[in-house]
């Protein structure tokens, strides 16, 4: 039986093999051309409106060379102090008097179930709050050393995030995406700005003495950016591997081998111009050669004066506290020598620690948060004070942060607080930010943001702005998209800018 034909003239032309192949070839050619033009920032729309991507001019032979920012800002370096596990804002920096009034009660509006199960009653802070500094900022007794410095800090009390799971939360805070495989904040900054020193990595990640955080190296990885911009991770007790010259080689023979390798690498690179991976490998090898002399010097923490060790607490408290204190001194020494980004971790969690290896206090928060604070408080406060005393806060931005907060009510176990993605606190200090200032508020319980909601996108956009970078124009063309740290979101929080 013959059925009526329902194909349009255009559809009929597509069934013609010659026409199909011709149109397909032209389309693919157009796509390829647009990709090449976009990669080189030559699309007409970009040139016309002046709002297209700003590509850093990177020398393949020297990818770490210092590059100018998009606009001038005081911050030239950044120290990120990251606390995995989610610090309880209502027990540290976000004072809520209503928690005392409703302690032990369960008012309407509290959800029956949160991330880890059934909820309990409202719990007042586990540590007393007191006014601190000239500003009278209320801070708990859990962090007495940081509390003394509140007049130098700029608090953001209205942060929100997209997830209440630790791996995704770490990814989102540090890379702008909950999934893995995206560049970290430090990678974006060093991709854009390079570094002021040729003797050390542009981006150093100092892991906690207990190990990596839950998302591991993704927190300081380069994602799809050139591999040269990933963080180099080492600690005060574990220097980068394979830097020592074997005893069987004399210094002269070692240098001769390095010189020969440099010549061979240069010749090889000229044969493959534009190969970013090859250039990154060669640059990494050459940097490793220079680090054979620079790293032992920067890691000579024992040579610091006694008053420095006393201030940081390298010889008091638990073994973990002493190790973290040494890491804090290492962070300052790296910044002194021109490292662009230092990311210092306080807490690890490769397998889930429930308050033991990090700040994730689902039970016995009184004990577990106190243990983490004993490790973190004195060394961190000493590090920031040391930067200030040396005049380094004039050009260094300090970021104290965690992936989300904790609930104002207890879990059903009656001793811990669950994850809270709807309100948490971080603070900034140093170059470009207001001092003794608090931005945004959570509600009367610290449960949800009440004013000036600040997303992680906004927070990261502001950090880039403070480094002189436009978060909307700092992009990298990958798989057909102009990718950026803030995805397609984010606004600079101008109210906190000095």
Coordinates of N, CA and C in Angstrom, one line a residue, residues 79 81 144-153 307-308 310-312 328-329 332 335-336 344 376-394 396 398 400 427 429-430 435:
X79 N 46.7 34.1 50.8 CA 46.8 32.9 51.7 C 45.4 32.5 52.0
X81 N 43.4 29.9 54.1 CA 43.4 28.9 55.2 C 42.1 28.2 55.2
X144 N 40.3 31.9 71.4 CA 40.7 33.1 72.1 C 41.8 33.9 71.4
X145 N 42.6 33.2 70.6 CA 43.7 34.0 70.0 C 43.2 34.7 68.7
X146 N 42.4 34.1 67.9 CA 41.8 34.8 66.8 C 40.9 35.9 67.3
X147 N 40.2 35.6 68.4 CA 39.3 36.6 69.0 C 40.0 38.0 69.2
X148 N 41.2 37.9 69.6 CA 42.0 39.1 69.9 C 42.3 40.0 68.7
X149 N 42.0 39.4 67.5 CA 42.4 40.1 66.3 C 41.2 40.5 65.4
X150 N 40.0 40.5 66.0 CA 38.8 40.8 65.2 C 38.8 42.2 64.6
X151 N 39.5 43.1 65.1 CA 39.6 44.4 64.6 C 40.3 44.5 63.2
X152 N 41.0 43.4 62.9 CA 41.7 43.3 61.6 C 40.9 42.5 60.6
X153 N 39.7 41.9 61.0 CA 39.0 40.9 60.1 C 37.8 41.5 59.5
X307 N 61.5 33.5 69.6 CA 60.2 34.2 69.8 C 59.2 33.9 68.7
X308 N 59.6 33.6 67.5 CA 58.7 33.2 66.5 C 58.1 31.8 66.8
X310 N 57.8 30.5 69.7 CA 56.9 30.7 70.9 C 55.6 31.2 70.5
X311 N 55.6 32.2 69.6 CA 54.3 32.8 69.1 C 53.4 31.8 68.4
X312 N 54.0 31.0 67.5 CA 53.2 30.1 66.7 C 52.9 28.8 67.6
X328 N 52.3 26.6 59.5 CA 52.0 28.0 59.4 C 53.2 28.9 59.2
X329 N 54.3 28.5 59.8 CA 55.6 29.2 59.6 C 56.0 29.0 58.2
X332 N 54.2 31.4 55.9 CA 54.7 32.7 55.9 C 56.0 32.8 55.1
X335 N 55.3 32.9 51.3 CA 54.8 34.2 50.9 C 55.9 35.2 50.9
X336 N 56.8 35.2 51.9 CA 57.9 36.1 51.9 C 58.8 36.0 50.6
X344 N 46.6 26.7 52.8 CA 47.0 26.0 54.1 C 45.8 25.3 54.6
X376 N 44.3 24.6 65.7 CA 44.2 25.7 64.7 C 44.4 27.1 65.3
X377 N 43.9 27.4 66.5 CA 43.7 28.8 66.9 C 45.0 29.6 67.1
X378 N 45.9 29.1 67.9 CA 47.2 29.9 68.2 C 48.0 30.0 67.0
X379 N 48.3 28.9 66.2 CA 49.2 29.1 65.1 C 48.6 30.0 64.0
X380 N 47.3 29.9 63.7 CA 46.7 30.7 62.7 C 46.7 32.1 63.1
X381 N 46.4 32.4 64.3 CA 46.4 33.8 64.8 C 47.8 34.4 64.7
X382 N 48.8 33.6 65.1 CA 50.2 34.0 65.0 C 50.7 34.3 63.6
X383 N 50.2 33.4 62.7 CA 50.5 33.6 61.2 C 50.0 35.0 60.7
X384 N 48.7 35.3 61.0 CA 48.2 36.5 60.5 C 48.8 37.7 61.2
X385 N 49.1 37.6 62.5 CA 49.8 38.7 63.2 C 51.2 38.9 62.7
X386 N 51.9 37.8 62.4 CA 53.2 37.8 61.8 C 53.2 38.6 60.5
X387 N 52.3 38.2 59.6 CA 52.2 38.9 58.3 C 51.9 40.4 58.5
X388 N 51.1 40.7 59.5 CA 50.8 42.1 59.8 C 52.1 42.8 60.3
X389 N 52.8 42.2 61.2 CA 53.9 42.8 61.8 C 55.0 43.1 60.8
X390 N 55.1 42.2 59.8 CA 56.1 42.4 58.7 C 55.7 43.3 57.6
X391 N 54.5 43.8 57.7 CA 54.0 44.7 56.6 C 53.4 43.9 55.4
X392 N 53.3 42.6 55.5 CA 52.9 41.8 54.4 C 51.4 41.8 54.1
X393 N 50.6 42.2 55.1 CA 49.2 42.4 54.9 C 48.8 43.5 53.9
X394 N 49.8 44.4 53.7 CA 49.5 45.5 52.7 C 49.4 44.9 51.3
X396 N 49.0 41.2 50.8 CA 48.6 39.8 50.9 C 47.1 39.8 51.4
X398 N 44.3 37.5 53.1 CA 44.1 36.3 53.9 C 42.6 35.9 53.8
X400 N 40.1 33.0 55.4 CA 39.8 31.9 56.4 C 38.4 31.3 56.0
X427 N 35.9 34.6 57.0 CA 36.4 36.0 57.2 C 37.6 36.2 56.3
X429 N 41.1 39.1 55.6 CA 41.9 40.1 56.3 C 43.0 40.5 55.3
X430 N 43.5 41.7 55.5 CA 44.6 42.1 54.7 C 44.3 43.0 53.5
X435 N 38.5 46.6 57.7 CA 38.9 46.0 58.9 C 37.8 46.2 60.0

